[in-house]
PDB file of C-alpha atoms in Angstrom:
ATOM      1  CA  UNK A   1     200.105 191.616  82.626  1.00 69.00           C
ATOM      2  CA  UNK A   2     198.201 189.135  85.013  1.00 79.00           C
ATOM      3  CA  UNK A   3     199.882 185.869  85.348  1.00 88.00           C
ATOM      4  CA  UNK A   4     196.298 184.366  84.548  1.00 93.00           C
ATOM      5  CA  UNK A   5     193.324 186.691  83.147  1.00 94.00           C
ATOM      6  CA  UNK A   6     189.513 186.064  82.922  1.00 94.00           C
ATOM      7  CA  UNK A   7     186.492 187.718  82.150  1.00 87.00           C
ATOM      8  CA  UNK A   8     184.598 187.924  85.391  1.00 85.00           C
ATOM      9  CA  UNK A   9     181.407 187.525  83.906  1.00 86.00           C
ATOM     10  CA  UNK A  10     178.591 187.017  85.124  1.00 92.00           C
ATOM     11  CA  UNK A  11     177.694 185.205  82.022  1.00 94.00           C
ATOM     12  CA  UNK A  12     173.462 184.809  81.986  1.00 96.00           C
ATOM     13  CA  UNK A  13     172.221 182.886  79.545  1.00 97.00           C
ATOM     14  CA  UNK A  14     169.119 180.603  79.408  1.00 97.00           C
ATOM     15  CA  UNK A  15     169.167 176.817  79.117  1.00 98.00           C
ATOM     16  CA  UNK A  16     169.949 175.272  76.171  1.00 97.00           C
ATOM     17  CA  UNK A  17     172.301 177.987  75.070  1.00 97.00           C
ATOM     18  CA  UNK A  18     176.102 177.903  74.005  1.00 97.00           C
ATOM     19  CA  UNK A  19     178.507 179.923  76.185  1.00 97.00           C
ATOM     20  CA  UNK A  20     182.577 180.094  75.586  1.00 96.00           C
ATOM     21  CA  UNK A  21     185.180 181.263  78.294  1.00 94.00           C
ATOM     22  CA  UNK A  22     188.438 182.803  77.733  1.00 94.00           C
ATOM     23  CA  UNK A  23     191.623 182.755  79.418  1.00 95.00           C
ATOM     24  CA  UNK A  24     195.181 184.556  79.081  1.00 96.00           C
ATOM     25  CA  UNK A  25     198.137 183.583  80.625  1.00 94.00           C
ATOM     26  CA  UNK A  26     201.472 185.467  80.992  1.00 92.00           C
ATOM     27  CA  UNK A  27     204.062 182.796  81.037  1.00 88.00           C
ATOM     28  CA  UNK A  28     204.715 181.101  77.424  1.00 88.00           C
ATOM     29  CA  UNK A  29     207.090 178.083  78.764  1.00 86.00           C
ATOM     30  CA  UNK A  30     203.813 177.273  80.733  1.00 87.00           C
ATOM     31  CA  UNK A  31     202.974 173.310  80.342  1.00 84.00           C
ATOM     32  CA  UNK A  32     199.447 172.462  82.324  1.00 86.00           C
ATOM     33  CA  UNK A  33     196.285 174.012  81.824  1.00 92.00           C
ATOM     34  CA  UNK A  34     193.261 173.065  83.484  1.00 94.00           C
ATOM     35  CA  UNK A  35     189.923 174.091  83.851  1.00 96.00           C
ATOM     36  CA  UNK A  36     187.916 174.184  87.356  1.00 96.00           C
ATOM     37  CA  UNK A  37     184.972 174.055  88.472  1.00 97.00           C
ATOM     38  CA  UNK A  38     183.612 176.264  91.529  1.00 96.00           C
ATOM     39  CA  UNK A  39     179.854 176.175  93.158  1.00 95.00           C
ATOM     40  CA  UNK A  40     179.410 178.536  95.840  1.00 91.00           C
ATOM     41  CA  UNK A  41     181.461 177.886  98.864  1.00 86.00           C
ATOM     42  CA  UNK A  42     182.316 175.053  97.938  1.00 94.00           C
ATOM     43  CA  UNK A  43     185.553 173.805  97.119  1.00 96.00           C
ATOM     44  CA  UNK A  44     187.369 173.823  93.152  1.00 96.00           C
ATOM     45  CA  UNK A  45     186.787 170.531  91.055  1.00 95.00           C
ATOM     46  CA  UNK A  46     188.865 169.315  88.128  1.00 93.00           C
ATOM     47  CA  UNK A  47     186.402 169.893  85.051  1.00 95.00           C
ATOM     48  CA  UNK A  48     188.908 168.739  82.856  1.00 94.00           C
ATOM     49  CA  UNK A  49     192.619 169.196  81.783  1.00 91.00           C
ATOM     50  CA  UNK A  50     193.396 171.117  78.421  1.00 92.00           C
ATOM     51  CA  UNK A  51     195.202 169.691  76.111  1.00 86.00           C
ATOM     52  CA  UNK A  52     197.816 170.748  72.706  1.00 86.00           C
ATOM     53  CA  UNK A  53     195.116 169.346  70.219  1.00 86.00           C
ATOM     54  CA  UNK A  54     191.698 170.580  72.293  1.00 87.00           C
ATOM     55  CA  UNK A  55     189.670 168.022  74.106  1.00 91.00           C
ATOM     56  CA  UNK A  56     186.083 167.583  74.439  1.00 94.00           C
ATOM     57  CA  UNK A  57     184.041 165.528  77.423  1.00 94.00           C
ATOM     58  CA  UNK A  58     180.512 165.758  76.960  1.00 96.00           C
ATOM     59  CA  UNK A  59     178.882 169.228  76.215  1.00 97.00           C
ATOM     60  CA  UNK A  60     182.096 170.462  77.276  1.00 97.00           C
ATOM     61  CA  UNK A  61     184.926 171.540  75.241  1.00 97.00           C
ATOM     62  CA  UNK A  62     188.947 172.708  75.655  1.00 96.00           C
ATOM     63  CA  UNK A  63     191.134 174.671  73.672  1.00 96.00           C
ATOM     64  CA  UNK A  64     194.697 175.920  73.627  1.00 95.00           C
ATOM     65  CA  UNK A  65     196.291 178.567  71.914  1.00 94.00           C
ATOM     66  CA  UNK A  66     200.191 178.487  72.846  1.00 92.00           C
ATOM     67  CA  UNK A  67     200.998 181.400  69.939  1.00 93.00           C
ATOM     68  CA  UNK A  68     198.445 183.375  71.052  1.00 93.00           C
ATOM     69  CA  UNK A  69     198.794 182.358  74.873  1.00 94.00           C
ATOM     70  CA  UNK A  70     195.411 181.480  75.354  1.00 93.00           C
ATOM     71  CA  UNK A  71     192.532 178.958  76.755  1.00 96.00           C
ATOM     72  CA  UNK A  72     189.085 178.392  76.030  1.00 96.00           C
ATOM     73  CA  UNK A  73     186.192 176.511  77.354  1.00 97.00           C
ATOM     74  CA  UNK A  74     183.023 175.933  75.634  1.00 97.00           C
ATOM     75  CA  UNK A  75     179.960 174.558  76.978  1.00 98.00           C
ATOM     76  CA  UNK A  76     176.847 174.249  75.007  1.00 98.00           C
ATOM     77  CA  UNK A  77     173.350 173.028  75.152  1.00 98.00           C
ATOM     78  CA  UNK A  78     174.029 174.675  78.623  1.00 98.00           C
ATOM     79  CA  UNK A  79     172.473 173.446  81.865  1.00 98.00           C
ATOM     80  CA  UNK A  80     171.170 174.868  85.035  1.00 97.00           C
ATOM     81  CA  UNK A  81     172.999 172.564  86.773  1.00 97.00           C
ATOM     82  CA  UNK A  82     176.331 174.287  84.611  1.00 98.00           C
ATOM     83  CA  UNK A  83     175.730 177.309  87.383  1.00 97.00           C
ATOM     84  CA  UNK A  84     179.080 178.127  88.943  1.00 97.00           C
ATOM     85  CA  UNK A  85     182.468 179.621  88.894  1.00 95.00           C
ATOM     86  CA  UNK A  86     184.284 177.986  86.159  1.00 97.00           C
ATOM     87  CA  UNK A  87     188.988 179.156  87.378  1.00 96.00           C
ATOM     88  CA  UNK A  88     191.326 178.505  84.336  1.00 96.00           C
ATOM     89  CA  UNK A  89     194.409 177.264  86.103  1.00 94.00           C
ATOM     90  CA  UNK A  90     197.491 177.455  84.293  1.00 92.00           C
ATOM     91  CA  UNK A  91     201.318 176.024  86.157  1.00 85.00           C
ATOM     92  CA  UNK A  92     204.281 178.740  86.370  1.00 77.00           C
ATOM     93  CA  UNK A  93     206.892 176.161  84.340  1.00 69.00           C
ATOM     94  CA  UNK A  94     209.523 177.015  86.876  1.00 67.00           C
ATOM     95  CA  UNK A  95     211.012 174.005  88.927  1.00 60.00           C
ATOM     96  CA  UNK A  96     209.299 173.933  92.463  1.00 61.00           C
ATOM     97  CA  UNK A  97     206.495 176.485  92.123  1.00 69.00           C
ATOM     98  CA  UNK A  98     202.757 175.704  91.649  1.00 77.00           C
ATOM     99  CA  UNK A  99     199.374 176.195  90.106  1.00 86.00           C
ATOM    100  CA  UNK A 100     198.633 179.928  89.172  1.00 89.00           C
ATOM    101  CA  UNK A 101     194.716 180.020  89.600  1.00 91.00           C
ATOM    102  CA  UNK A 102     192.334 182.704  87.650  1.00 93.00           C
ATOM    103  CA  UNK A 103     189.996 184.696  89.659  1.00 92.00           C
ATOM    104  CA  UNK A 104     186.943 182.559  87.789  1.00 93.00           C
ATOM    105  CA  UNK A 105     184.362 183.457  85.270  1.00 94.00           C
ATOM    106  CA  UNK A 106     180.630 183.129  87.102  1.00 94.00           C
ATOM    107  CA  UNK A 107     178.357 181.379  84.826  1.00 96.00           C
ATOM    108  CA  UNK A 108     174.560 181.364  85.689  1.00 96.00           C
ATOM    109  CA  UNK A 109     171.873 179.115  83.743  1.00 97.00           C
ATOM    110  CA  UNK A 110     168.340 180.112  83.905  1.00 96.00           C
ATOM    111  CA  UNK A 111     165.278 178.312  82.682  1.00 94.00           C
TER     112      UNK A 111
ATOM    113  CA  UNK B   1     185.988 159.200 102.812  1.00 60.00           C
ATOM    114  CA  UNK B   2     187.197 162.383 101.051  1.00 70.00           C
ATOM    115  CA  UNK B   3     190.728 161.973  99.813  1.00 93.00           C
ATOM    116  CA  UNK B   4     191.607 165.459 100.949  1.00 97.00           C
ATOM    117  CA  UNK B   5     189.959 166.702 104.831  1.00 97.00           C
ATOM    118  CA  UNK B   6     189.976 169.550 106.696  1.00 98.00           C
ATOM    119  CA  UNK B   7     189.384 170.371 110.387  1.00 97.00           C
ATOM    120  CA  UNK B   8     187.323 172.655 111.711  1.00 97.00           C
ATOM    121  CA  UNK B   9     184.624 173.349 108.569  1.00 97.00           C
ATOM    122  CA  UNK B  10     183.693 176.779 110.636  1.00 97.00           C
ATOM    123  CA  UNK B  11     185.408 178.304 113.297  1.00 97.00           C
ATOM    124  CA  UNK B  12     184.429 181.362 115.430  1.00 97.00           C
ATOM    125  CA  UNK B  13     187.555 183.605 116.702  1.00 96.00           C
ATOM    126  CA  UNK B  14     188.536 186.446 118.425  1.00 97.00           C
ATOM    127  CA  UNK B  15     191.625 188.949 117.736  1.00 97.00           C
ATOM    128  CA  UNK B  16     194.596 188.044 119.070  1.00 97.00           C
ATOM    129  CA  UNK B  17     193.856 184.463 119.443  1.00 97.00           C
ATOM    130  CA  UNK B  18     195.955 181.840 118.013  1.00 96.00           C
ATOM    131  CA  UNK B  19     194.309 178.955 115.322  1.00 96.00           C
ATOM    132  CA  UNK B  20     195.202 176.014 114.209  1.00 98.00           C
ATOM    133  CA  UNK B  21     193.870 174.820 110.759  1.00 98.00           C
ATOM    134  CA  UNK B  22     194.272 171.170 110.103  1.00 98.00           C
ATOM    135  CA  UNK B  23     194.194 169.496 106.810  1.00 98.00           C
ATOM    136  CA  UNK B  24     194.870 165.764 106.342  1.00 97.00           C
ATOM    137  CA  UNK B  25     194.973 164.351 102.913  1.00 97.00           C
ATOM    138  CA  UNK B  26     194.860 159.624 101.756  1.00 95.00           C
ATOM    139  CA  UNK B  27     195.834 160.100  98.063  1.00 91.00           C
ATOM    140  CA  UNK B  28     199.616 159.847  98.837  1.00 91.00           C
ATOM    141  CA  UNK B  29     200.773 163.230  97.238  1.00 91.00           C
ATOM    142  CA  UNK B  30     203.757 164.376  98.227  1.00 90.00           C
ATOM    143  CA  UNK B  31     202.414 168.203  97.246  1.00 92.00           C
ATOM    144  CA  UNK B  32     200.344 170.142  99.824  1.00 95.00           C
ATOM    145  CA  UNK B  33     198.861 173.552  99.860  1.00 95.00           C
ATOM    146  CA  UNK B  34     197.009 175.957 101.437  1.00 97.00           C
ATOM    147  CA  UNK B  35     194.733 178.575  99.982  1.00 96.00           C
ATOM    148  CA  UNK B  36     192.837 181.539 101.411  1.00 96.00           C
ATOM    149  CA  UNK B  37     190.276 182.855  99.017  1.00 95.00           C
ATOM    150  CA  UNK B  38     188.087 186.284  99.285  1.00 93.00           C
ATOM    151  CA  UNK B  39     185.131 187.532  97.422  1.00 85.00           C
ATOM    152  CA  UNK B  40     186.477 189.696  94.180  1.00 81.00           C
ATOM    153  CA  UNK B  41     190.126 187.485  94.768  1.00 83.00           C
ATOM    154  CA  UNK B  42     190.108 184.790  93.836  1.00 87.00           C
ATOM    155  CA  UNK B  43     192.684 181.789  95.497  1.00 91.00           C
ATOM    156  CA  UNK B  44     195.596 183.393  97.113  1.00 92.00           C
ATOM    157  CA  UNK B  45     198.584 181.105  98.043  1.00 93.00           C
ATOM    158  CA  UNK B  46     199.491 180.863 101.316  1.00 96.00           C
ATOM    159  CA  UNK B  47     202.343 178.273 102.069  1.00 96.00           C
ATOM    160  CA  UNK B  48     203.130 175.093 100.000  1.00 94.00           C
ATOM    161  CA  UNK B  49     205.084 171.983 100.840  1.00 94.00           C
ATOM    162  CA  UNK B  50     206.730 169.299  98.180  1.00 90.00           C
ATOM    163  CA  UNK B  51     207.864 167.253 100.680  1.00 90.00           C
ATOM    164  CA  UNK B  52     207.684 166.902 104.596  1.00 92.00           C
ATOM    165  CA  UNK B  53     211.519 168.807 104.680  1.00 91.00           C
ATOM    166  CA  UNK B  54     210.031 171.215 102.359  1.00 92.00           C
ATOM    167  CA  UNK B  55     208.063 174.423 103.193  1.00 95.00           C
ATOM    168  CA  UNK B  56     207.769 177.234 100.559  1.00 93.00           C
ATOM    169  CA  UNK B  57     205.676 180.769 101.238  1.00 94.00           C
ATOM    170  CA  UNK B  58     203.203 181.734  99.079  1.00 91.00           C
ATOM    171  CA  UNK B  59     202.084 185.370  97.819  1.00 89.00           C
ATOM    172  CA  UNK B  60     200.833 186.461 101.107  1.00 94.00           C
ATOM    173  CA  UNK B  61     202.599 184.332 103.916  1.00 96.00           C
ATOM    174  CA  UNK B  62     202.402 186.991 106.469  1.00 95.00           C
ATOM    175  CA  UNK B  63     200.639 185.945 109.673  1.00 96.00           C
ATOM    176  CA  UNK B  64     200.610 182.595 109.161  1.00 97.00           C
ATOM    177  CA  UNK B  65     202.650 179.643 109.493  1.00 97.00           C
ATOM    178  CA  UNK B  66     202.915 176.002 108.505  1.00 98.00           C
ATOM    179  CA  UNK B  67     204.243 172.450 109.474  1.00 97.00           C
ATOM    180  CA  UNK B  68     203.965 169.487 107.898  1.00 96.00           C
ATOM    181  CA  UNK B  69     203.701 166.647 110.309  1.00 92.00           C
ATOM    182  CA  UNK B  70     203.871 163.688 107.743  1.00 95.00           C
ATOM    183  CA  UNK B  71     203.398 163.237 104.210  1.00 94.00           C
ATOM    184  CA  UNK B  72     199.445 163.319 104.773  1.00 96.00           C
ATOM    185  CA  UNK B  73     199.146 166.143 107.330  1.00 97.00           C
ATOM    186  CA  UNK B  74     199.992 169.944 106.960  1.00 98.00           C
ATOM    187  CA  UNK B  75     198.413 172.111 109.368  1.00 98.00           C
ATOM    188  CA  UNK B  76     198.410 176.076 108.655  1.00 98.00           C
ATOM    189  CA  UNK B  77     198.712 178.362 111.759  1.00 98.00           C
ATOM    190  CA  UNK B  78     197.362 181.769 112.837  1.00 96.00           C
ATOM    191  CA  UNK B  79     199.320 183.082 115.622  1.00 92.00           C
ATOM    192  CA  UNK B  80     197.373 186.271 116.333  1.00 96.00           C
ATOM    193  CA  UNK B  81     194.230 186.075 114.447  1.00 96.00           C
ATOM    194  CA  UNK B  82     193.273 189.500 113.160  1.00 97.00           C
ATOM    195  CA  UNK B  83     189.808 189.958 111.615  1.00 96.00           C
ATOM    196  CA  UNK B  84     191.150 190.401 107.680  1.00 95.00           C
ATOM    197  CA  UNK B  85     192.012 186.893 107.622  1.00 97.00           C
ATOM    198  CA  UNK B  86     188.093 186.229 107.856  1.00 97.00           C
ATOM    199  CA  UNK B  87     188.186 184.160 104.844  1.00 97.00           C
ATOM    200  CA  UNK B  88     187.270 180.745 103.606  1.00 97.00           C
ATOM    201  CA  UNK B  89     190.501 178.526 103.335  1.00 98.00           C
ATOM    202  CA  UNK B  90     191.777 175.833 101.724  1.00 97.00           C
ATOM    203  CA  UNK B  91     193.771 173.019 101.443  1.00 97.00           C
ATOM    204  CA  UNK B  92     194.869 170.902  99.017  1.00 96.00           C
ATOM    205  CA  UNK B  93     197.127 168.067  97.489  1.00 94.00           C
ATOM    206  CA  UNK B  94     198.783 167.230  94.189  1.00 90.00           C
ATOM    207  CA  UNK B  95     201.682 165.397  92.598  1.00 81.00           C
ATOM    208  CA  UNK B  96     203.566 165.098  89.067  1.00 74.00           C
ATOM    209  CA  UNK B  97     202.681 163.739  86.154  1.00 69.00           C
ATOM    210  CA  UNK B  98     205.677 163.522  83.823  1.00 63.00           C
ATOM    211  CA  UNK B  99     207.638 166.103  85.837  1.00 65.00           C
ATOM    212  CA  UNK B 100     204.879 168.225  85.420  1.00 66.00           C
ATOM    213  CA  UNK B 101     202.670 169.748  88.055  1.00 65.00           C
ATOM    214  CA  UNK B 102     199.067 167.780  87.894  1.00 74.00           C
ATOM    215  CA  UNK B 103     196.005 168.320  89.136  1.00 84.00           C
ATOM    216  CA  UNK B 104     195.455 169.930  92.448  1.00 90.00           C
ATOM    217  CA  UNK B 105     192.420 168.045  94.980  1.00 93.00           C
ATOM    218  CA  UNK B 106     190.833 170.321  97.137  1.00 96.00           C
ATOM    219  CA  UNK B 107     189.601 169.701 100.758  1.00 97.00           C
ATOM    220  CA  UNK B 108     186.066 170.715 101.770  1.00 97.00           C
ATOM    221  CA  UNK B 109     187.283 174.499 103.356  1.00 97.00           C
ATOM    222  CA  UNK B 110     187.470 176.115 106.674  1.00 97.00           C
ATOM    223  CA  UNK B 111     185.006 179.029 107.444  1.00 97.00           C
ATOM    224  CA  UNK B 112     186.871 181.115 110.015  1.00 97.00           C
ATOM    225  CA  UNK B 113     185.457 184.350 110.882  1.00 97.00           C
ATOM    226  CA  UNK B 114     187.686 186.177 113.465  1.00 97.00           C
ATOM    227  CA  UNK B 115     186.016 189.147 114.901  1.00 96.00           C
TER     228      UNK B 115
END
């Protein structure tokens, strides 16, 4: 099993609609997940952080699943300006090692 | 200013040539990275550094090299370019939050294209 798994998409949808992102990850004694944000060739932004009890910011919302090892982002009333590569990012909970990055769901808005 | 920049933004090489990627970061993270990333691959790990006596390889550390000059500089190296390291790369800084590895800041990219 990947370390971090995503759907590759591409996700189409029109504006205005809700769209939801999944995520597995490998390691359970994992303790950060994140979700990033990618336009093309351009460099990953912080979209937000995932938290134990979800989080929401905006249209945007985080969820985690530890049982089930799993992460979720859901955007809705979606945007064209939501287009991009959206990398769950998920940390390998072993002393000195780093972020383990997804390969990225592409999401594209049209109007 | 960006927190986290990178010198060249495209570069132009030929095989066999040696390249010197330079990435300089003003958010005071002790954590630096670098990052090659390919169509259909998503980020790759190169080298990583938690402190300026610390270098650590990455998944796919072959043909490159690192060196952290201070705390904000780390500069990744290729000593004989080849043309399947045509990639965009990056670099980028983090630190703890609680122990815990936080949020990782990304610098603008490199475009090489070695030919």
């Amino acid at each position: 099993r990947k370390e971090v798994e995503q759907d590759p998409g591409p996700f189409n949808v029109p504006e205005g609609a809700t769209v939801a992102f999944n995520c597995t990850y490998s390691n359970s004694a994992s303790q950060s997940f994140f979700w990033y944000r990618q336009d093309c060739r351009k460099e990953p932004k912080l979209l937000m952080s995932v938290y134990s009890s979800g989080n929401e910011d905006g249209r945007f919302t985080a969820q985690l699943n530890r049982a089930s090892q799993y992460i979720s982002l859901l955007i809705r009333d979606s945007k064209l300006s939501d287009s991009a590569t959206y990398l769950c990012v998920v940390n390998r909970a072993q002393a000195g090692t780093a972020l383990i990055f997804g390969k990225g769901t592409t999401l594209s808005v049209s109007s | 200013d960006a927190d986290v920049t990178q010198t060249p933004r495209n570069r132009i090489t030929k095989t066999g040539k040696r390249i010197m990627l330079e990435c300089s970061q003003t958010k005071g993270h002790d954590r630096m990275y670098w990052y090659r990333q390919d169509p259909g691959l998503g980020l790759r790990l190169i080298y990583y550094s938690f402190d300026v006596k610390d270098i650590n390889k990455g998944e796919i550390s072959d043909g490159y090299s690192v060196s952290r000059q201070a705390q904000a500089k780390f500069s990744l190296s290729l000593e004989s370019a080849i043309p399947n390291q045509t990639a965009l790369y990056f670099c980028a800084t983090s630190d703890l939050s609680a122990g815990v590895e936080d949020t990782q800041y990304f610098g603008p990219g490199t475009r090489l294209t070695v030919l």
